[in-house]
Amino acid sequence: MTATQFTFIFIAALVLTTLAKLWLARRHLAYIAAHRAAVPDAFHEKIQLGDHQKAADYTSAKTRFDMLGALFDAALLLALPLALGALIFSSPYRMQRIIGFMDSWSDPYGKGYQLSHALIAFGRGEWLGVGLGGSVEKLFYLPEAHTDFLMAVIAEELGLVGVAAVIMLFALLVVRAFRIGRHAAFLDRNFSALVAQGIGVWIGVQAMINIGVNMGVLPTKGLTLPFLSFGGSGIVVNCAAAAVLLRVDYENRRIARGLPV
């Protein structure tokens, strides 16, 4: 089986599993809607005698739905690392990338060239860096210094303090996005809550992967650093996501004050 065939099969299995979870969620919501009239009293002190059996049936069905959902999640978590390992071992060039990532100094002028120069940039930066604009690695020594490996240049010019400041700013952005989402969920604006938290996860995970690649913690993936890396479409999409997040927060504040949106 080739890597392409395996990838196709894995994507098909992932799609089928996702569709199964959506069907299960739809059944769950339909069951709740059908028993909504009898269920609320079963969980309060005003419960009536005739509602005990209905509440027990609802609780049992909900437990079954939750167990099936947990099984689907466990299957996905088990399938993802297995599929990743199979894709790596089925292709020689992927194996070479993993080997180069694990020991970039074994071939510093070949497959480990980019990572070794990124680590040199981090080492030169030390605590406070060599000064803004004083990077040597960005002078055509470090490939993609303006996009994928911008964090290495920041580390060289601003040092550990600059890297820590960038990480703290991204963490603040993610925390703020989740707070906006939680506020929207409290106001029963579930779609807006999911959008806000999804934007936070997207930006946070992309930043984490980019920083991890620059530090040699993760293999090279080609992801840019949100809001900072050079580029046209990436900056536009990041700014659009930030605008949507600000809009969700704006609507939350107006609804909380009783104003129309």
mmCIF file of C-alpha atoms in Angstrom:
data_model
loop_
_atom_site.group_PDB
_atom_site.id
_atom_site.type_symbol
_atom_site.label_atom_id
_atom_site.label_comp_id
_atom_site.label_asym_id
_atom_site.label_seq_id
_atom_site.Cartn_x
_atom_site.Cartn_y
_atom_site.Cartn_z
ATOM 1 C CA MET A 1 0.000 0.000 0.000
ATOM 2 C CA THR A 2 1.395 3.366 -1.005
ATOM 3 C CA ALA A 3 1.387 6.440 1.201
ATOM 4 C CA THR A 4 -1.242 8.079 -1.023
ATOM 5 C CA GLN A 5 -3.581 5.093 -0.720
ATOM 6 C CA PHE A 6 -3.088 4.956 3.033
ATOM 7 C CA THR A 7 -3.779 8.689 3.339
ATOM 8 C CA PHE A 8 -6.972 8.305 1.301
ATOM 9 C CA ILE A 9 -8.167 5.410 3.460
ATOM 10 C CA PHE A 10 -7.368 7.289 6.665
ATOM 11 C CA ILE A 11 -9.199 10.428 5.503
ATOM 12 C CA ALA A 12 -12.203 8.312 4.505
ATOM 13 C CA ALA A 13 -12.222 6.635 7.919
ATOM 14 C CA LEU A 14 -11.941 10.027 9.629
ATOM 15 C CA VAL A 15 -14.860 11.391 7.599
ATOM 16 C CA LEU A 16 -17.012 8.339 8.358
ATOM 17 C CA THR A 17 -16.211 8.585 12.066
ATOM 18 C CA THR A 18 -17.094 12.283 12.081
ATOM 19 C CA LEU A 19 -20.380 11.592 10.300
ATOM 20 C CA ALA A 20 -21.147 8.873 12.842
ATOM 21 C CA LYS A 21 -20.535 11.305 15.695
ATOM 22 C CA LEU A 22 -22.783 13.895 14.034
ATOM 23 C CA TRP A 23 -25.524 11.273 13.644
ATOM 24 C CA LEU A 24 -25.105 10.296 17.286
ATOM 25 C CA ALA A 25 -25.332 13.924 18.385
ATOM 26 C CA ARG A 26 -28.458 14.413 16.293
ATOM 27 C CA ARG A 27 -30.087 11.375 17.903
ATOM 28 C CA HIS A 28 -29.111 12.724 21.305
ATOM 29 C CA LEU A 29 -30.664 16.134 20.608
ATOM 30 C CA ALA A 30 -33.800 14.515 19.204
ATOM 31 C CA TYR A 31 -34.184 12.390 22.341
ATOM 32 C CA ILE A 32 -33.750 15.444 24.563
ATOM 33 C CA ALA A 33 -36.348 17.372 22.544
ATOM 34 C CA ALA A 34 -38.831 14.500 22.778
ATOM 35 C CA HIS A 35 -38.465 14.253 26.560
ATOM 36 C CA ARG A 36 -37.847 17.905 27.356
ATOM 37 C CA ALA A 37 -41.256 18.361 28.955
ATOM 38 C CA ALA A 38 -40.752 15.597 31.496
ATOM 39 C CA VAL A 39 -37.023 15.835 32.182
ATOM 40 C CA PRO A 40 -36.551 19.216 33.944
ATOM 41 C CA ASP A 41 -38.760 18.373 36.930
ATOM 42 C CA ALA A 42 -36.820 15.177 37.495
ATOM 43 C CA PHE A 43 -33.719 17.105 38.491
ATOM 44 C CA HIS A 44 -35.353 19.536 40.885
ATOM 45 C CA GLU A 45 -37.041 19.281 44.224
ATOM 46 C CA LYS A 46 -40.483 19.655 42.602
ATOM 47 C CA ILE A 47 -40.241 16.245 40.984
ATOM 48 C CA GLN A 48 -43.536 14.454 40.630
ATOM 49 C CA LEU A 49 -44.035 10.794 41.300
ATOM 50 C CA GLY A 50 -44.908 9.895 37.706
ATOM 51 C CA ASP A 51 -41.742 11.501 36.315
ATOM 52 C CA HIS A 52 -39.285 9.224 38.127
ATOM 53 C CA GLN A 53 -39.332 6.542 35.430
ATOM 54 C CA LYS A 54 -39.034 9.116 32.614
ATOM 55 C CA ALA A 55 -36.062 10.751 34.330
ATOM 56 C CA ALA A 56 -34.404 7.376 34.837
ATOM 57 C CA ASP A 57 -34.951 6.496 31.155
ATOM 58 C CA TYR A 58 -33.484 9.843 30.107
ATOM 59 C CA THR A 59 -30.445 9.421 32.341
ATOM 60 C CA SER A 60 -29.839 5.901 31.016
ATOM 61 C CA ALA A 61 -30.112 7.008 27.388
ATOM 62 C CA LYS A 62 -27.830 9.977 27.995
ATOM 63 C CA THR A 63 -25.252 7.664 29.573
ATOM 64 C CA ARG A 64 -25.365 5.391 26.529
ATOM 65 C CA PHE A 65 -24.917 8.355 24.182
ATOM 66 C CA ASP A 66 -21.971 9.624 26.236
ATOM 67 C CA MET A 67 -20.331 6.193 26.247
ATOM 68 C CA LEU A 68 -20.649 5.842 22.468
ATOM 69 C CA GLY A 69 -19.202 9.332 22.001
ATOM 70 C CA ALA A 70 -16.284 8.456 24.268
ATOM 71 C CA LEU A 71 -15.646 5.288 22.228
ATOM 72 C CA PHE A 72 -15.547 7.293 19.002
ATOM 73 C CA ASP A 73 -13.126 9.786 20.589
ATOM 74 C CA ALA A 74 -10.890 6.975 21.840
ATOM 75 C CA ALA A 75 -10.858 5.406 18.375
ATOM 76 C CA LEU A 76 -9.800 8.714 16.831
ATOM 77 C CA LEU A 77 -7.059 9.267 19.421
ATOM 78 C CA LEU A 78 -5.736 5.765 18.765
ATOM 79 C CA ALA A 79 -5.950 6.026 14.975
ATOM 80 C CA LEU A 80 -4.163 9.373 14.634
ATOM 81 C CA PRO A 81 -0.724 8.347 16.033
ATOM 82 C CA LEU A 82 -0.909 4.997 14.224
ATOM 83 C CA ALA A 83 -1.662 6.728 10.934
ATOM 84 C CA LEU A 84 1.105 9.266 11.527
ATOM 85 C CA GLY A 85 3.627 6.521 12.239
ATOM 86 C CA ALA A 86 2.560 4.558 9.161
ATOM 87 C CA LEU A 87 2.916 7.633 6.949
ATOM 88 C CA ILE A 88 6.397 8.317 8.313
ATOM 89 C CA PHE A 89 7.701 4.769 7.920
ATOM 90 C CA SER A 90 6.124 4.302 4.489
ATOM 91 C CA SER A 91 8.123 7.113 2.875
ATOM 92 C CA PRO A 92 11.949 7.439 2.937
ATOM 93 C CA TYR A 93 11.973 11.229 2.652
ATOM 94 C CA ARG A 94 9.666 11.549 5.662
ATOM 95 C CA MET A 95 12.006 9.309 7.635
ATOM 96 C CA GLN A 96 14.922 11.535 6.639
ATOM 97 C CA ARG A 97 13.061 14.617 7.889
ATOM 98 C CA ILE A 98 12.366 12.968 11.238
ATOM 99 C CA ILE A 99 16.007 11.845 11.559
ATOM 100 C CA GLY A 100 17.214 15.336 10.654
ATOM 101 C CA PHE A 101 14.904 16.849 13.250
ATOM 102 C CA MET A 102 16.081 14.508 15.994
ATOM 103 C CA ASP A 103 19.769 15.215 15.335
ATOM 104 C CA SER A 104 20.244 18.267 13.128
ATOM 105 C CA TRP A 105 23.984 18.444 13.908
ATOM 106 C CA SER A 106 24.626 15.068 12.274
ATOM 107 C CA ASP A 107 24.239 16.785 8.882
ATOM 108 C CA PRO A 108 24.457 20.553 9.501
ATOM 109 C CA TYR A 109 25.030 21.359 5.816
ATOM 110 C CA GLY A 110 22.308 19.014 4.539
ATOM 111 C CA LYS A 111 18.974 18.021 6.025
ATOM 112 C CA GLY A 112 19.788 19.718 9.344
ATOM 113 C CA TYR A 113 20.910 23.034 7.858
ATOM 114 C CA GLN A 114 17.787 25.070 8.618
ATOM 115 C CA LEU A 115 17.295 23.846 12.175
ATOM 116 C CA SER A 116 20.975 24.108 13.078
ATOM 117 C CA HIS A 117 21.056 27.783 12.039
ATOM 118 C CA ALA A 118 17.840 28.438 13.961
ATOM 119 C CA LEU A 119 19.466 26.987 17.081
ATOM 120 C CA ILE A 120 22.578 29.102 16.448
ATOM 121 C CA ALA A 121 20.318 32.177 16.345
ATOM 122 C CA PHE A 122 18.749 31.213 19.677
ATOM 123 C CA GLY A 123 22.201 30.682 21.176
ATOM 124 C CA ARG A 124 23.511 34.049 19.979
ATOM 125 C CA GLY A 125 20.537 35.868 21.496
ATOM 126 C CA GLU A 126 21.252 34.750 25.082
ATOM 127 C CA TRP A 127 19.266 36.815 27.615
ATOM 128 C CA LEU A 128 18.752 40.231 25.992
ATOM 129 C CA GLY A 129 19.766 39.592 22.379
ATOM 130 C CA VAL A 130 22.249 41.311 20.099
ATOM 131 C CA GLY A 131 19.970 44.283 19.512
ATOM 132 C CA LEU A 132 17.115 45.062 17.164
ATOM 133 C CA GLY A 133 18.319 44.743 13.582
ATOM 134 C CA GLY A 134 21.624 43.163 14.618
ATOM 135 C CA SER A 135 20.842 39.596 13.546
ATOM 136 C CA VAL A 136 23.463 37.825 11.451
ATOM 137 C CA GLU A 137 21.476 34.672 10.730
ATOM 138 C CA LYS A 138 18.837 36.575 8.761
ATOM 139 C CA LEU A 139 21.505 37.676 6.272
ATOM 140 C CA PHE A 140 20.826 34.650 4.030
ATOM 141 C CA TYR A 141 22.253 32.129 6.518
ATOM 142 C CA LEU A 142 18.891 31.061 7.935
ATOM 143 C CA PRO A 143 16.387 30.069 5.197
ATOM 144 C CA GLU A 144 12.890 31.545 5.465
ATOM 145 C CA ALA A 145 13.980 33.915 8.212
ATOM 146 C CA HIS A 146 11.090 36.277 7.429
ATOM 147 C CA THR A 147 8.328 33.643 7.550
ATOM 148 C CA ASP A 148 8.694 30.173 9.101
ATOM 149 C CA PHE A 149 11.770 30.960 11.213
ATOM 150 C CA LEU A 150 10.989 34.510 12.273
ATOM 151 C CA MET A 151 10.997 33.480 15.943
ATOM 152 C CA ALA A 152 14.661 32.483 15.646
ATOM 153 C CA VAL A 153 15.479 36.001 14.429
ATOM 154 C CA ILE A 154 13.453 37.493 17.283
ATOM 155 C CA ALA A 155 15.385 35.299 19.717
ATOM 156 C CA GLU A 156 18.707 36.420 18.256
ATOM 157 C CA GLU A 157 17.858 40.131 18.307
ATOM 158 C CA LEU A 158 15.791 40.349 21.521
ATOM 159 C CA GLY A 159 16.990 37.291 23.443
ATOM 160 C CA LEU A 160 15.073 35.246 25.977
ATOM 161 C CA VAL A 161 13.198 38.343 27.148
ATOM 162 C CA GLY A 162 11.821 38.992 23.661
ATOM 163 C CA VAL A 163 10.811 35.365 23.133
ATOM 164 C CA ALA A 164 9.068 35.267 26.510
ATOM 165 C CA ALA A 165 7.224 38.495 25.675
ATOM 166 C CA VAL A 166 5.967 37.094 22.359
ATOM 167 C CA ILE A 167 4.804 33.861 24.015
ATOM 168 C CA MET A 168 3.023 35.814 26.749
ATOM 169 C CA LEU A 169 1.225 37.967 24.161
ATOM 170 C CA PHE A 170 -0.012 34.887 22.303
ATOM 171 C CA ALA A 171 -1.096 33.304 25.599
ATOM 172 C CA LEU A 172 -2.970 36.482 26.511
ATOM 173 C CA LEU A 173 -4.718 36.464 23.132
ATOM 174 C CA VAL A 174 -5.795 32.829 23.517
ATOM 175 C CA VAL A 175 -7.034 33.352 27.082
ATOM 176 C CA ARG A 176 -8.970 36.431 26.013
ATOM 177 C CA ALA A 177 -10.566 34.540 23.106
ATOM 178 C CA PHE A 178 -11.718 31.784 25.469
ATOM 179 C CA ARG A 179 -13.131 34.342 27.898
ATOM 180 C CA ILE A 180 -15.087 35.972 25.067
ATOM 181 C CA GLY A 181 -16.382 32.539 24.064
ATOM 182 C CA ARG A 182 -17.378 31.722 27.633
ATOM 183 C CA HIS A 183 -19.221 35.041 27.922
ATOM 184 C CA ALA A 184 -21.080 34.300 24.675
ATOM 185 C CA ALA A 185 -22.024 30.828 25.942
ATOM 186 C CA PHE A 186 -23.331 32.382 29.183
ATOM 187 C CA LEU A 187 -25.593 34.581 27.016
ATOM 188 C CA ASP A 188 -26.844 31.475 25.116
ATOM 189 C CA ARG A 189 -24.999 32.516 21.944
ATOM 190 C CA ASN A 190 -23.523 29.095 21.279
ATOM 191 C CA PHE A 191 -22.406 29.700 17.700
ATOM 192 C CA SER A 192 -20.544 32.875 18.654
ATOM 193 C CA ALA A 193 -18.977 31.034 21.601
ATOM 194 C CA LEU A 194 -17.672 28.258 19.370
ATOM 195 C CA VAL A 195 -16.365 30.759 16.812
ATOM 196 C CA ALA A 196 -14.469 32.750 19.442
ATOM 197 C CA GLN A 197 -12.954 29.696 21.088
ATOM 198 C CA GLY A 198 -12.153 28.164 17.699
ATOM 199 C CA ILE A 199 -10.210 31.277 16.723
ATOM 200 C CA GLY A 200 -8.317 31.078 20.010
ATOM 201 C CA VAL A 201 -7.434 27.413 19.434
ATOM 202 C CA TRP A 202 -6.407 28.087 15.819
ATOM 203 C CA ILE A 203 -4.073 30.976 16.621
ATOM 204 C CA GLY A 204 -2.698 29.318 19.753
ATOM 205 C CA VAL A 205 -1.931 25.971 18.097
ATOM 206 C CA GLN A 206 -0.371 27.608 15.032
ATOM 207 C CA ALA A 207 1.836 29.812 17.200
ATOM 208 C CA MET A 208 2.804 26.857 19.398
ATOM 209 C CA ILE A 209 3.792 24.734 16.389
ATOM 210 C CA ASN A 210 5.796 27.556 14.810
ATOM 211 C CA ILE A 211 7.668 28.320 18.032
ATOM 212 C CA GLY A 212 8.273 24.608 18.640
ATOM 213 C CA VAL A 213 9.732 24.209 15.132
ATOM 214 C CA ASN A 214 12.035 27.187 15.640
ATOM 215 C CA MET A 215 13.301 25.756 18.933
ATOM 216 C CA GLY A 216 13.794 22.255 17.545
ATOM 217 C CA VAL A 217 11.020 20.767 19.669
ATOM 218 C CA LEU A 218 8.869 19.834 16.649
ATOM 219 C CA PRO A 219 9.707 18.812 13.083
ATOM 220 C CA THR A 220 9.610 21.510 10.418
ATOM 221 C CA LYS A 221 5.998 22.028 9.329
ATOM 222 C CA GLY A 222 6.016 25.232 7.275
ATOM 223 C CA LEU A 223 3.514 27.114 9.444
ATOM 224 C CA THR A 224 4.011 30.856 9.837
ATOM 225 C CA LEU A 225 3.866 32.806 13.085
ATOM 226 C CA PRO A 226 0.431 34.485 13.284
ATOM 227 C CA PHE A 227 0.382 38.301 12.958
ATOM 228 C CA LEU A 228 4.207 38.466 12.753
ATOM 229 C CA SER A 229 5.490 36.462 9.793
ATOM 230 C CA PHE A 230 5.799 38.155 6.403
ATOM 231 C CA GLY A 231 3.021 37.381 3.957
ATOM 232 C CA GLY A 232 -0.106 38.696 2.320
ATOM 233 C CA SER A 233 -2.879 36.139 2.631
ATOM 234 C CA GLY A 234 -1.754 34.964 6.084
ATOM 235 C CA ILE A 235 -1.881 38.477 7.541
ATOM 236 C CA VAL A 236 -5.264 39.137 5.917
ATOM 237 C CA VAL A 237 -6.769 35.949 7.368
ATOM 238 C CA ASN A 238 -5.295 36.630 10.824
ATOM 239 C CA CYS A 239 -6.696 40.162 10.832
ATOM 240 C CA ALA A 240 -10.091 38.905 9.645
ATOM 241 C CA ALA A 241 -10.146 36.358 12.497
ATOM 242 C CA ALA A 242 -9.230 39.097 14.976
ATOM 243 C CA ALA A 243 -12.043 41.271 13.580
ATOM 244 C CA VAL A 244 -14.569 38.433 14.040
ATOM 245 C CA LEU A 245 -13.353 37.943 17.606
ATOM 246 C CA LEU A 246 -13.756 41.654 18.348
ATOM 247 C CA ARG A 247 -17.249 41.561 16.839
ATOM 248 C CA VAL A 248 -18.281 38.686 19.092
ATOM 249 C CA ASP A 249 -17.007 40.620 22.114
ATOM 250 C CA TYR A 250 -18.830 43.760 20.937
ATOM 251 C CA GLU A 251 -22.127 41.895 20.600
ATOM 252 C CA ASN A 252 -21.630 40.247 24.001
ATOM 253 C CA ARG A 253 -21.228 43.644 25.668
ATOM 254 C CA ARG A 254 -24.311 45.090 23.973
ATOM 255 C CA ILE A 255 -26.487 42.100 24.851
ATOM 256 C CA ALA A 256 -25.275 42.206 28.443
ATOM 257 C CA ARG A 257 -26.381 45.845 28.622
ATOM 258 C CA GLY A 258 -29.774 45.047 27.087
ATOM 259 C CA LEU A 259 -29.010 46.833 23.808
ATOM 260 C CA PRO A 260 -29.794 45.522 20.303
ATOM 261 C CA VAL A 261 -26.974 44.134 18.138
#
